[in-house]
Amino acid sequence: KDIGIKTWLVVNSTGQAQLVDAGKHLIKRRTGLSARDLRILDPSLSYPSTVIGRERAVVIKLEHIKGVITAKDVWLLNSKDPAVAPFVEELKRRCSHHHQANAMKVNRSSGGEEQSEEALHQIFEATHQEGLHSGDVKQQHDRSETLPFEFVALEACLEAACTSLDDEAKALEQEANPALDKLLSKITTRHLERVRQIKARLVALTGRVQKIRNEIEQLLEDDGDMAEMYLTSKLLQDEKEKPSSSSSSIAGEDDENRKGDDEITPDESSSSPRSSLDDDEKEGRVKDSNSHGSLSVSKRFSGSRRSSKHLDVAELEMLLEAYFVQLDGTLNELSALSEYIQDTEDYVNIMLDDKQNNLLQMGVVISTATIFITMFIVVTGIFGMNVKIWLFLNPNPNINNFIWTVSGCTFGTIVLYAIAITLFKYKRLI
């Protein structure tokens, strides 16, 4: 029975949180999601960052945030993760502000302006202890009044993910700049290995940022996907359609009974079967008219829903565009860092090529010197042979002959070596 049961942190619209042990069937019944949608949140599967809107919920998987957003609450899966704890506190604070803002809006509409001002003053005092500016609190309070609950939760998720990626990008940039400077000053194996690790982290971080950016871009390009994320408006429309459909059906039954009572009289109760057939035809026409009326009502409501979604998409579009621009800026910073690393690699390759060229030149010089030294050794080998020549027939050998022979071979070797090096430089070989 415990298979598939996981601990979820449920944050409701008032900002209160509680831990709930729930299985897949309970989650599917509460959120209306399918098993395929819940598989995205499975920690054992490596799904990329995703934002999917469904009929009654929005599936969120952004970096360390995994959860489901409904019109009334937020279900978080990995709430015990230390990286998620700051996000949970921020989400509860935003939900509490949203609830208080809506309560103040209701009080103002009912004439309780003094109570709303006192509540707003309490919010200012509470947020002043958190280090927030009053203008920021007022702006956030105004946004809480206009945004529905699911967009407040979605904004908190996007802000947490984008802020986390931006912080990682800045930390990586601060770590990469000194490492690249050290590599430029001195090329060593340790510096090259450090730059290689930084480049690997940069590629991984760029892919994560690019994935979230592409996901938001796909949402911005499809109005239907954005319209599916208006959970509160769909919930309100469903609540309006239920009483209207029930009232229309009750009215149809009353009209049918009223017309039936007017048409059937005591004298006609014992009439021929033809009169009963006429009554059935009349009832059929009444039912058809009622069915056509209910269809027209449903079409009118569906049309109003489409138009309201079309009008409200601009609000979600502005929200997504703000974080799309932030992700685009983070991606530009990572691209600039990647270009800096690429430039450093090109410079290092140039320096290594230059050193390799110097080594090749030195190899040519040494090889040339080895050739001419070998020629000198050949001469000494010839003189060391036990062969009778006129130089050795002198009964009184002179030391000067030895000196002149060695000096002449040495001088000839040096001259030939100098001529060879000059020729190489003339040919631009060294």
XYZ file of C-alpha atoms in Angstrom, residues 120-342:
223
model
C -1.936 47.628 4.657
C -0.126 49.420 7.498
C 0.366 46.061 9.253
C 1.816 44.621 6.049
C 4.245 47.538 5.823
C 5.358 46.986 9.428
C 5.770 43.229 8.904
C 7.759 43.612 5.725
C 9.889 46.450 7.170
C 11.319 43.895 9.595
C 12.269 41.743 6.612
C 14.301 44.566 5.080
C 11.945 45.503 2.230
C 11.284 49.058 1.099
C 7.763 50.447 1.472
C 7.584 51.254 -2.239
C 8.471 47.670 -3.110
C 5.849 46.425 -0.687
C 3.222 48.731 -2.220
C 4.109 47.592 -5.729
C 4.021 43.953 -4.705
C 0.704 44.556 -2.937
C -0.802 46.092 -6.082
C 0.433 43.166 -8.175
C -1.069 40.729 -5.676
C -4.439 42.370 -6.178
C -4.329 41.988 -9.944
C -2.642 38.591 -10.366
C -4.550 35.371 -9.664
C -3.168 32.874 -7.188
C -1.597 30.543 -9.763
C 0.362 33.426 -11.316
C 1.634 34.514 -7.893
C 2.927 30.984 -7.296
C 4.283 30.746 -10.857
C 6.094 34.062 -10.456
C 7.676 32.838 -7.219
C 8.884 29.654 -8.967
C 10.282 31.558 -11.950
C 11.969 34.136 -9.749
C 13.586 31.457 -7.573
C 14.848 29.513 -10.607
C 16.107 32.574 -12.481
C 17.770 34.017 -9.377
C 19.478 30.689 -8.668
C 20.818 30.480 -12.222
C 21.939 34.113 -12.156
C 23.791 33.571 -8.865
C 25.511 30.480 -10.262
C 26.530 32.425 -13.366
C 28.010 35.261 -11.292
C 29.845 32.846 -8.986
C 31.240 30.992 -11.973
C 32.376 34.259 -13.550
C 34.131 35.331 -10.355
C 35.903 31.983 -10.221
C 36.782 31.902 -13.916
C 38.430 35.329 -14.262
C 41.348 34.704 -11.824
C 41.896 31.212 -13.250
C 42.100 32.571 -16.792
C 44.468 35.343 -15.737
C 46.785 32.816 -14.075
C 46.708 30.671 -17.181
C 47.679 33.635 -19.339
C 50.584 34.476 -17.070
C 51.899 30.927 -16.797
C 50.790 27.855 -18.672
C 50.872 24.869 -16.344
C 49.042 21.568 -16.140
C 47.263 22.609 -12.944
C 45.972 25.845 -14.470
C 44.839 24.048 -17.609
C 42.934 21.465 -15.560
C 41.190 24.171 -13.540
C 40.104 26.015 -16.678
C 38.874 22.738 -18.160
C 36.648 22.124 -15.116
C 35.284 25.670 -15.272
C 34.488 25.236 -18.961
C 32.619 21.988 -18.259
C 30.517 23.725 -15.590
C 29.899 26.623 -17.963
C 28.598 24.316 -20.695
C 26.255 22.552 -18.242
C 24.945 25.837 -16.795
C 24.412 27.294 -20.267
C 22.346 24.261 -21.240
C 20.138 24.629 -18.163
C 19.542 28.322 -18.780
C 18.884 27.689 -22.468
C 16.310 24.998 -21.640
C 14.255 27.251 -19.349
C 14.538 30.110 -21.835
C 13.280 27.889 -24.660
C 10.434 26.639 -22.475
C 9.262 30.194 -21.731
C 9.689 31.129 -25.393
C 7.456 28.251 -26.458
C 4.793 29.405 -23.994
C 4.993 32.955 -25.321
C 4.567 31.765 -28.895
C 1.420 29.720 -28.146
C -1.594 31.613 -26.781
C -3.444 28.339 -26.226
C -0.825 27.061 -23.793
C -0.902 30.345 -21.909
C -4.710 30.287 -21.808
C -4.601 26.825 -20.231
C -2.680 28.288 -17.278
C -5.571 30.576 -16.239
C -6.829 28.200 -13.575
C -8.772 30.701 -11.471
C -10.735 32.089 -14.410
C -11.570 28.557 -15.603
C -12.678 27.637 -12.094
C -14.906 30.706 -11.876
C -16.374 30.004 -15.306
C -17.142 26.427 -14.305
C -18.813 27.624 -11.117
C -20.918 30.064 -13.148
C -21.869 27.485 -15.729
C -23.050 24.918 -13.198
C -25.863 27.033 -11.646
C -26.801 28.477 -15.040
C -27.057 25.027 -16.599
C -29.049 23.715 -13.632
C -31.395 26.741 -13.699
C -31.890 26.406 -17.443
C -32.748 22.716 -17.065
C -35.180 23.495 -14.204
C -36.789 26.261 -16.257
C -37.108 23.894 -19.207
C -38.858 21.302 -17.045
C -41.250 23.944 -15.608
C -42.171 25.166 -19.087
C -42.711 21.620 -20.236
C -44.969 20.820 -17.281
C -46.839 24.087 -17.677
C -47.496 23.515 -21.357
C -48.472 19.918 -20.694
C -50.985 21.023 -18.035
C -52.465 23.619 -20.358
C -52.834 21.224 -23.264
C -54.221 18.201 -21.379
C -57.841 18.757 -20.190
C -60.256 16.325 -18.503
C -62.197 15.919 -21.771
C -59.053 15.097 -23.681
C -57.832 12.493 -21.231
C -60.136 9.872 -22.763
C -59.530 10.898 -26.387
C -58.188 8.770 -29.217
C -54.517 7.660 -29.586
C -54.044 10.371 -32.183
C -54.307 13.060 -29.487
C -51.607 11.305 -27.410
C -49.339 11.274 -30.444
C -49.913 15.002 -30.925
C -48.988 15.563 -27.302
C -45.757 13.578 -27.766
C -44.876 15.672 -30.793
C -45.462 18.853 -28.809
C -43.313 17.569 -25.951
C -40.586 16.713 -28.466
C -40.703 20.238 -29.864
C -40.507 21.661 -26.367
C -37.521 19.480 -25.509
C -35.806 20.416 -28.766
C -36.288 24.088 -28.039
C -34.909 23.591 -24.532
C -31.929 21.664 -25.872
C -31.264 24.371 -28.457
C -31.489 26.953 -25.704
C -28.994 25.082 -23.511
C -26.657 24.705 -26.501
C -26.814 28.408 -27.206
C -26.100 29.146 -23.541
C -23.093 26.789 -23.535
C -21.809 28.314 -26.774
C -22.191 31.776 -25.333
C -20.261 30.788 -22.196
C -17.557 29.045 -24.202
C -17.226 32.084 -26.433
C -16.972 34.370 -23.414
C -14.333 32.043 -21.962
C -12.275 32.196 -25.133
C -12.551 35.957 -25.314
C -11.665 36.347 -21.640
C -8.677 34.056 -22.098
C -7.602 35.970 -25.129
C -7.800 39.234 -23.225
C -6.094 37.884 -20.113
C -3.192 36.279 -21.989
C -1.500 39.679 -22.124
C -1.122 39.623 -18.326
C 0.646 36.249 -18.343
C 2.627 37.283 -21.390
C 4.032 40.296 -19.538
C 4.946 38.067 -16.596
C 6.740 35.531 -18.769
C 8.490 38.183 -20.850
C 10.037 39.723 -17.728
C 11.743 36.461 -16.776
C 12.521 35.690 -20.415
C 14.516 38.928 -20.527
C 16.254 38.023 -17.250
C 17.211 34.593 -18.584
C 18.357 36.196 -21.815
C 20.646 38.498 -19.819
C 22.057 35.550 -17.865
C 22.613 33.706 -21.126
C 24.438 36.724 -22.548
C 26.726 36.803 -19.496
C 27.500 33.125 -19.937
C 28.112 33.678 -23.651
C 30.547 36.494 -22.863
C 32.354 34.246 -20.378
C 32.440 31.459 -22.963
C 33.951 33.842 -25.513
C 36.563 34.922 -22.947
C 37.478 31.295 -22.318
C 37.617 30.657 -26.051
